[in-house]
PDB file of C-alpha atoms and ligand atoms in Angstrom:
ATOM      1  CA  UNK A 371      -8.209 -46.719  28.796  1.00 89.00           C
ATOM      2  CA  UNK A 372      -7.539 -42.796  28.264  1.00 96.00           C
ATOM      3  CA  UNK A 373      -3.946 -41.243  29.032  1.00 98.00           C
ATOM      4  CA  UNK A 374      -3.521 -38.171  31.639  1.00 98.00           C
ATOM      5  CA  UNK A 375      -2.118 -34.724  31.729  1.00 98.00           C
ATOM      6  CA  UNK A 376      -0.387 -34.023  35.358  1.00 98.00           C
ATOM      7  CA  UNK A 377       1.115 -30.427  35.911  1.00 98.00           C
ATOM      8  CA  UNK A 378       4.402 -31.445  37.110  1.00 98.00           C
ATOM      9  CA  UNK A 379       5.327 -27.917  38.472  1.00 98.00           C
ATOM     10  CA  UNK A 380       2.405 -28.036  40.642  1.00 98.00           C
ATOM     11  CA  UNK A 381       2.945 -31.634  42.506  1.00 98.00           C
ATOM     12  CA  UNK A 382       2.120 -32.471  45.957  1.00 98.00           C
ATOM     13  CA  UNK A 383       5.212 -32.800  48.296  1.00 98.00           C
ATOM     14  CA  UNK A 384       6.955 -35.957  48.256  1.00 98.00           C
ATOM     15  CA  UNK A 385       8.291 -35.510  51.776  1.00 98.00           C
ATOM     16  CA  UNK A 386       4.874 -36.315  53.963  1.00 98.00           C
ATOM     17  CA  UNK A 387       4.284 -39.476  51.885  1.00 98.00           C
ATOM     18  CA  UNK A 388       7.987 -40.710  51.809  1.00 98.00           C
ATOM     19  CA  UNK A 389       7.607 -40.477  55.996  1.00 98.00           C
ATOM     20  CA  UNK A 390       4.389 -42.327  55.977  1.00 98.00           C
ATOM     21  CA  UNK A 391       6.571 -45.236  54.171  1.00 98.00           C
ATOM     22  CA  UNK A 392       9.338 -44.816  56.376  1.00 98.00           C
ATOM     23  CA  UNK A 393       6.308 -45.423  59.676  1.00 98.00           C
ATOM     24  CA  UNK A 394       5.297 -48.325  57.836  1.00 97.00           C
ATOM     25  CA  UNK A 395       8.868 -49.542  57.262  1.00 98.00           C
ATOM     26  CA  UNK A 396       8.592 -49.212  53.355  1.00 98.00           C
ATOM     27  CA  UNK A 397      11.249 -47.396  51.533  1.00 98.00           C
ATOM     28  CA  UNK A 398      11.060 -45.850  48.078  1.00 98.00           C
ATOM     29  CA  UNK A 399      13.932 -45.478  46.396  1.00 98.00           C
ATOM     30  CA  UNK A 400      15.179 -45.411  42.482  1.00 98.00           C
ATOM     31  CA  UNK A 401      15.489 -48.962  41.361  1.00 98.00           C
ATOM     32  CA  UNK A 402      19.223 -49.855  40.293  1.00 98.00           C
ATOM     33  CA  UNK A 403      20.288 -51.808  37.374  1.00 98.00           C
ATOM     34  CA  UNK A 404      21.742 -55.531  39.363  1.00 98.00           C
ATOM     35  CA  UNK A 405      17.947 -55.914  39.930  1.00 97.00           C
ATOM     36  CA  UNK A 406      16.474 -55.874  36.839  1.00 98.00           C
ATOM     37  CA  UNK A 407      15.726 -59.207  36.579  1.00 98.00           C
ATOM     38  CA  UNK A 408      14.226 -59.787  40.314  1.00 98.00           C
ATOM     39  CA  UNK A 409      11.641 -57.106  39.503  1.00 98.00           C
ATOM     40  CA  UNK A 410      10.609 -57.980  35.780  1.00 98.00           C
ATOM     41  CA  UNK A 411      10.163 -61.518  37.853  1.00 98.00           C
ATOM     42  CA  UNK A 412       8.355 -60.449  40.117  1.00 98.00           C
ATOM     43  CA  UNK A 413       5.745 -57.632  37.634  1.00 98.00           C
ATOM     44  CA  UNK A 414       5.160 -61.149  35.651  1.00 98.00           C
ATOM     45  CA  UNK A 415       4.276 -63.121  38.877  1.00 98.00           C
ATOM     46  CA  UNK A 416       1.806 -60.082  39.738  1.00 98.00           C
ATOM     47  CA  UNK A 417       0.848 -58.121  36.574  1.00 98.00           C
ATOM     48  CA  UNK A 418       1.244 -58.311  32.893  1.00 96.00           C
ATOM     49  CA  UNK A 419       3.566 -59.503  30.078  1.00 97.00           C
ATOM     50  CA  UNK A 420       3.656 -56.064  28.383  1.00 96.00           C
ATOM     51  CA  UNK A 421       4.426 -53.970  31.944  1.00 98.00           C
ATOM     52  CA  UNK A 422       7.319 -56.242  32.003  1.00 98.00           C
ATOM     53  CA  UNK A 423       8.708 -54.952  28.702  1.00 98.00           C
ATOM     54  CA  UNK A 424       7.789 -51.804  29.613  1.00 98.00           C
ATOM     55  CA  UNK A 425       9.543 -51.874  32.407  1.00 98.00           C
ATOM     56  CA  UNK A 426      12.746 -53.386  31.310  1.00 98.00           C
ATOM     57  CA  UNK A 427      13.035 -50.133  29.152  1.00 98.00           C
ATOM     58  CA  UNK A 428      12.674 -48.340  32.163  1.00 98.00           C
ATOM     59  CA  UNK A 429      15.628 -50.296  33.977  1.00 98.00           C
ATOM     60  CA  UNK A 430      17.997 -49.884  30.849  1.00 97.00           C
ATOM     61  CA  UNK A 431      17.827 -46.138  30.978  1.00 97.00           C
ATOM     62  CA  UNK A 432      20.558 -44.139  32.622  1.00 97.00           C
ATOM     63  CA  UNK A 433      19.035 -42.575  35.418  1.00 97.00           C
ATOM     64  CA  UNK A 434      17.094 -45.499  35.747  1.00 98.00           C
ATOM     65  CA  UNK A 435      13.262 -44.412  35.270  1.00 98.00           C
ATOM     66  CA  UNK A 436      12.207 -46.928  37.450  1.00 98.00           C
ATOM     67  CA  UNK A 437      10.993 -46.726  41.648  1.00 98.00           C
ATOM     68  CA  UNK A 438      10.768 -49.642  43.810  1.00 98.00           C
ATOM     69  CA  UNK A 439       8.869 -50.190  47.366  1.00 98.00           C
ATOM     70  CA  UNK A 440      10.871 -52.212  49.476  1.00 98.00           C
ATOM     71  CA  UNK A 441       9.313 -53.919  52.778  1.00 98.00           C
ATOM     72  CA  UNK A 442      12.428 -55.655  54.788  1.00 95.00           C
ATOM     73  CA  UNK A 443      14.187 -57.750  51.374  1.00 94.00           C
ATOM     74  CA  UNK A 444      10.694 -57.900  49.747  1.00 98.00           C
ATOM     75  CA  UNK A 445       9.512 -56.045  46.815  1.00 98.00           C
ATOM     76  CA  UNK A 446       6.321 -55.109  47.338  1.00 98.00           C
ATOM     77  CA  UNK A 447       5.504 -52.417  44.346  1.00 98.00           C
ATOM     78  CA  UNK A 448       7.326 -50.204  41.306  1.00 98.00           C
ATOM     79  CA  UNK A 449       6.916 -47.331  39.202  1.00 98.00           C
ATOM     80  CA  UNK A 450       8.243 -46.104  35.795  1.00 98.00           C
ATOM     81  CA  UNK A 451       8.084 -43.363  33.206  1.00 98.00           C
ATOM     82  CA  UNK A 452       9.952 -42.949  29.743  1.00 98.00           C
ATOM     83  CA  UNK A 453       9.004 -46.691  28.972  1.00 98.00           C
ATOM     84  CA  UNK A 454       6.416 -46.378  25.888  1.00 96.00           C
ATOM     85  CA  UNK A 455       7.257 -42.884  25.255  1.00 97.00           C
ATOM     86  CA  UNK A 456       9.153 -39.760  26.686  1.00 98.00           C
ATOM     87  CA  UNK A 457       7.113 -37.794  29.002  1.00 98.00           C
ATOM     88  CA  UNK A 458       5.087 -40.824  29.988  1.00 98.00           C
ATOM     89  CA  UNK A 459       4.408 -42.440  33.278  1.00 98.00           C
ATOM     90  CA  UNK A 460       3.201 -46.051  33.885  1.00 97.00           C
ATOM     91  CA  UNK A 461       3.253 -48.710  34.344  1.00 98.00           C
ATOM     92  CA  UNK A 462       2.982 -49.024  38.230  1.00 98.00           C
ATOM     93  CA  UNK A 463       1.803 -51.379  40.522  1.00 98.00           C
ATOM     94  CA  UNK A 464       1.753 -52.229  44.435  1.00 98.00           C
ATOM     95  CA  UNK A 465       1.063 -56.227  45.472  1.00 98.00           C
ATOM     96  CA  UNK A 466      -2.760 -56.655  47.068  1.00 98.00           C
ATOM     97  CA  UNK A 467      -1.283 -57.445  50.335  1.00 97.00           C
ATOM     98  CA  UNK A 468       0.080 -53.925  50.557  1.00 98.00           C
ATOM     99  CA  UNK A 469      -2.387 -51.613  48.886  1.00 98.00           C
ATOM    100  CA  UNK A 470      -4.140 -49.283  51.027  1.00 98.00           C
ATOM    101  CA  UNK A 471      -1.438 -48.166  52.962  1.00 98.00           C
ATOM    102  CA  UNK A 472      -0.386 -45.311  50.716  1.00 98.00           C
ATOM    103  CA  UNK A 473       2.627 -46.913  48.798  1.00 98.00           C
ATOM    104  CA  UNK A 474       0.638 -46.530  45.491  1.00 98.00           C
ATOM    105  CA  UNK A 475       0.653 -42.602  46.369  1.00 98.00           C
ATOM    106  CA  UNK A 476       4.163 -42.294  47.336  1.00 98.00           C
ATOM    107  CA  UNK A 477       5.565 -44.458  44.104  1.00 98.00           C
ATOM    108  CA  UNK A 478       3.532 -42.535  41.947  1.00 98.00           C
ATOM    109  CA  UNK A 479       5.137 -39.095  43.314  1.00 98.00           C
ATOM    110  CA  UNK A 480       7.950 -39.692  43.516  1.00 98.00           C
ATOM    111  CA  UNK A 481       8.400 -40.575  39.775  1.00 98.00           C
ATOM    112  CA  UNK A 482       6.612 -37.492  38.994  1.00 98.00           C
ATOM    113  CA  UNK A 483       9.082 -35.704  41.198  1.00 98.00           C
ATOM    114  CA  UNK A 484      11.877 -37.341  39.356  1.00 98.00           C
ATOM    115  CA  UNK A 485      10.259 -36.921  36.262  1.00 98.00           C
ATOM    116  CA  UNK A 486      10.107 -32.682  36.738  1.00 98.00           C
ATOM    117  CA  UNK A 487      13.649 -32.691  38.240  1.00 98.00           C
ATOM    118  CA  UNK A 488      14.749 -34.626  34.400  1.00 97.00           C
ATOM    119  CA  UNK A 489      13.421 -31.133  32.928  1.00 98.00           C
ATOM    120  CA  UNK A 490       9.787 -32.298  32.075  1.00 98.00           C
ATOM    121  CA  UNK A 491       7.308 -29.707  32.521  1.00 98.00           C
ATOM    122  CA  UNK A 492       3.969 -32.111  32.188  1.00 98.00           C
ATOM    123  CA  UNK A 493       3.593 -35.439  32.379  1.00 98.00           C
ATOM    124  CA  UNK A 494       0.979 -38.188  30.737  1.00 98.00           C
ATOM    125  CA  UNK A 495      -0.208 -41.195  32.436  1.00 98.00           C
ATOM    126  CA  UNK A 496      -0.571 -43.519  29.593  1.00 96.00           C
ATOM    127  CA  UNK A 497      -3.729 -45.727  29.474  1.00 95.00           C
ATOM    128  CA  UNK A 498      -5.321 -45.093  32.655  1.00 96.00           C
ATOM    129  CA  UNK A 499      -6.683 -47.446  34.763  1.00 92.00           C
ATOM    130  CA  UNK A 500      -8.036 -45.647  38.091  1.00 96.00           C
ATOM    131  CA  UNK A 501      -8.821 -42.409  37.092  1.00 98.00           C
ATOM    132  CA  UNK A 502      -9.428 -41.061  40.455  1.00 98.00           C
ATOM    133  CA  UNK A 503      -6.593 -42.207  42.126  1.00 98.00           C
ATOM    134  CA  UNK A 504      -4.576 -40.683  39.702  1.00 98.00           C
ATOM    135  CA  UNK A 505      -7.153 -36.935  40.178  1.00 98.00           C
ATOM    136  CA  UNK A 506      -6.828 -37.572  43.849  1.00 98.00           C
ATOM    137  CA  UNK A 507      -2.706 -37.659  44.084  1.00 98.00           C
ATOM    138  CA  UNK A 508      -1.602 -35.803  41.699  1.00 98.00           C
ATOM    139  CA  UNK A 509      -4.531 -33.435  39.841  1.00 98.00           C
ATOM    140  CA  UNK A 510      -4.171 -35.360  36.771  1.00 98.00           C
ATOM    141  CA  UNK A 511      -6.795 -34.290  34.248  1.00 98.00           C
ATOM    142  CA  UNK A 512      -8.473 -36.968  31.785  1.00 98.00           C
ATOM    143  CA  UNK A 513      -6.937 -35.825  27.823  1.00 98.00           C
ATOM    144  CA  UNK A 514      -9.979 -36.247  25.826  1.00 97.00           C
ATOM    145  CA  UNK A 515      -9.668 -38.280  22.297  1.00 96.00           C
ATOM    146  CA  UNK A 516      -6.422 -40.254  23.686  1.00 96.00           C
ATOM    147  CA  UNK A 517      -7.656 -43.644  23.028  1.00 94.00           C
ATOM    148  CA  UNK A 518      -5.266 -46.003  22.115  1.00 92.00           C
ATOM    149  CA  UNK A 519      -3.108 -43.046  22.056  1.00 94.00           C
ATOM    150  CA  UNK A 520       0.768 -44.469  21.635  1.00 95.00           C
ATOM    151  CA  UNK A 521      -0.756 -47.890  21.758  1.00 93.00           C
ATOM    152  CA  UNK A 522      -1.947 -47.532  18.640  1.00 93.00           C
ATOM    153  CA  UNK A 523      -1.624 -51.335  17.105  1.00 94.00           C
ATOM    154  CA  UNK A 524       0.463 -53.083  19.134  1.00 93.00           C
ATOM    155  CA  UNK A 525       0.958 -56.779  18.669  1.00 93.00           C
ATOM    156  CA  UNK A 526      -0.556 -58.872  21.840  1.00 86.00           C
ATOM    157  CA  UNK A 527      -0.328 -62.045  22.404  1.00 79.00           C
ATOM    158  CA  UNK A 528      -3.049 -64.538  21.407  1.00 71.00           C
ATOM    159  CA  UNK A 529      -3.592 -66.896  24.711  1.00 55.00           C
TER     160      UNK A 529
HETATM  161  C1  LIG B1051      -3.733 -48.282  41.855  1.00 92.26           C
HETATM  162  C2  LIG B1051      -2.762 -48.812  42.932  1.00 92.26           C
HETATM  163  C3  LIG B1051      -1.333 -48.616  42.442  1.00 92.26           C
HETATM  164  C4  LIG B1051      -3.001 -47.994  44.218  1.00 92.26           C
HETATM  165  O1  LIG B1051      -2.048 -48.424  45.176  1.00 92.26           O
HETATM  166  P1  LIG B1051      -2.300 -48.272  46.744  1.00 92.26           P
HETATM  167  O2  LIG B1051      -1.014 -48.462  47.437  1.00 92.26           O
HETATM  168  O3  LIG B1051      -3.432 -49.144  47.183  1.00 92.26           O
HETATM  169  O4  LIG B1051      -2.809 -46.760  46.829  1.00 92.26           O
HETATM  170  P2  LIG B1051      -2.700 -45.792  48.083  1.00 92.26           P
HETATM  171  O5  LIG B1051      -2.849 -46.575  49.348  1.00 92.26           O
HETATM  172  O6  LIG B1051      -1.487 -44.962  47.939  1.00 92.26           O
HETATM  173  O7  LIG B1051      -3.985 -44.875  47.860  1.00 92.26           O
HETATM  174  C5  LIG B1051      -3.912 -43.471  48.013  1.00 92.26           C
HETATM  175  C6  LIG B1051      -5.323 -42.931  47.940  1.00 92.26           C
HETATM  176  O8  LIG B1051      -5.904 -43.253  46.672  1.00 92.26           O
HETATM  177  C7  LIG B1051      -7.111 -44.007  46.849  1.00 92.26           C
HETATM  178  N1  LIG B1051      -7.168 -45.065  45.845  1.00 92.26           N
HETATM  179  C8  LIG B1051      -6.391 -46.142  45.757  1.00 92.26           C
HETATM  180  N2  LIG B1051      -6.735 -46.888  44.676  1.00 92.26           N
HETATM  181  C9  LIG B1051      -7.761 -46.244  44.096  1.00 92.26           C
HETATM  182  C10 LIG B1051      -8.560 -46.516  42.943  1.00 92.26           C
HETATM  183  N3  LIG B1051      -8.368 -47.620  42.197  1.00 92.26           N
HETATM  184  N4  LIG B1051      -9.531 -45.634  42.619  1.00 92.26           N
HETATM  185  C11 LIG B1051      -9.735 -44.525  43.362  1.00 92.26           C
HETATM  186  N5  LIG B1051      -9.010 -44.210  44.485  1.00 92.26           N
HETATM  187  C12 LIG B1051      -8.045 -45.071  44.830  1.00 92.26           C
HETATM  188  C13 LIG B1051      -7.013 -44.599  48.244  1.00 92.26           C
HETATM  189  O9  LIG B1051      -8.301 -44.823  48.782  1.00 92.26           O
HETATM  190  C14 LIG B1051      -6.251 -43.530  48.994  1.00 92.26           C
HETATM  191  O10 LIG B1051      -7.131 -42.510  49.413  1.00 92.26           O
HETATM  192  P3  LIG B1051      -6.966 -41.848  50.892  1.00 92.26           P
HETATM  193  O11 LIG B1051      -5.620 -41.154  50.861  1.00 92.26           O
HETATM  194  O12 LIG B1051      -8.110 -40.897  50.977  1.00 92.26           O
HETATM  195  O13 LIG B1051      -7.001 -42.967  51.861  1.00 92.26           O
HETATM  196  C15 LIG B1051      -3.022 -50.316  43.250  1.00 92.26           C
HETATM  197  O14 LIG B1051      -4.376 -50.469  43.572  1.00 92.26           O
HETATM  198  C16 LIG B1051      -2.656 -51.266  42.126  1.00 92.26           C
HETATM  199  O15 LIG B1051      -1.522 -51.723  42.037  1.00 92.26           O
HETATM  200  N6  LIG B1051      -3.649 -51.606  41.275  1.00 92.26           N
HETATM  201  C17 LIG B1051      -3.431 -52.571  40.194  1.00 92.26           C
HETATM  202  C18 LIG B1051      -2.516 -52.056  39.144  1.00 92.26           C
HETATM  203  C19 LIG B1051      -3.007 -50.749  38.526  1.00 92.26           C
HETATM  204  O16 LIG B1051      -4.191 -50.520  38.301  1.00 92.26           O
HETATM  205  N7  LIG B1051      -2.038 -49.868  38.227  1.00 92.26           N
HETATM  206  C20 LIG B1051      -2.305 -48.601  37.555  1.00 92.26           C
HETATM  207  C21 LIG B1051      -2.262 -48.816  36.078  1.00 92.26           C
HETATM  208  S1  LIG B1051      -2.652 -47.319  35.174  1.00 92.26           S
END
């Protein structure tokens, strides 16, 4: 786990990506606050316990800091940022049925979009995960020395 710089001023266009949804008949769009609780559901049916809290920040900010991909009624993935700490994004996550077909991309850029449009110049992509996705999308750079980073002695939960 290492955290990520990404040059926000120097992002990929969102508008290719957002089509390829659209052709695939997945929208991305900002998540709004009535469905809070059907995604924190739905990131504890698929992910983790802590992304959940994370993202419940994320859905109790004002603009919400959270993206959804919808397929028809169905969730099917989310991004955040400004959940652990300002100027960072994460968590994010797209359901196995539906990875591979660029969602991943287009949820990550367009919080990073959002995130440059709030007035942030870089952002950090706390406690990477797949470091070349995030190289390949969006140029992020590995920050050496950033382990645990914000982390820093959390409490976990002892299952
Ligand atoms: C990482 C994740 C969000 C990617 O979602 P996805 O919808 O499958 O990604 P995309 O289809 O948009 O992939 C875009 C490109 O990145 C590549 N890519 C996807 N996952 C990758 C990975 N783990 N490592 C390297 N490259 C990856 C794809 O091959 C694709 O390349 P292409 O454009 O040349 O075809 C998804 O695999 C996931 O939810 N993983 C589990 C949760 C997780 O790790 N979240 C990140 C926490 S930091």
């Amino acid at each position: 786990m290492t955290d990520m710089l990404v040059k926000l001023y120097q992002l990929p266009p969102l508008t290719p990506v957002m089509q390829q949804q659209t052709e695939h008949g997945i929208t991305i769009r900002r998540a709004i606050p009535p469905e809070k609780h059907h995604i924190l559901d739905w990131i504890r049916q698929h992910f983790y316990d802590t992304w959940v809290s994370e993202c419940d920040a994320a859905m109790s900010r004002m603009p919400v800091s959270c993206w959804v991909a919808v397929e028809g009624q169905k969730l099917v993935g989310f991004s955040c940022y400004d959940t652990t700490a300002k100027g960072f994004f994460g968590p994010m996550g797209v359901s196995e049925i539906t990875r591979g077909r660029g969602t991943g991309a287009a949820l990550l850029l367009a919080c990073l979009h959002d995130m440059y449009a709030q007035g942030y110049g870089y952002g950090i992509i706390g406690g990477v995960g797949p470091i070349d996705f995030y190289n390949k999308i969006c140029g992020a750079t590995v920050i050496p020395d950033s382990t645990p980073s914000v982390y820093s002695g959390m409490l976990e939960s002892s299952e």
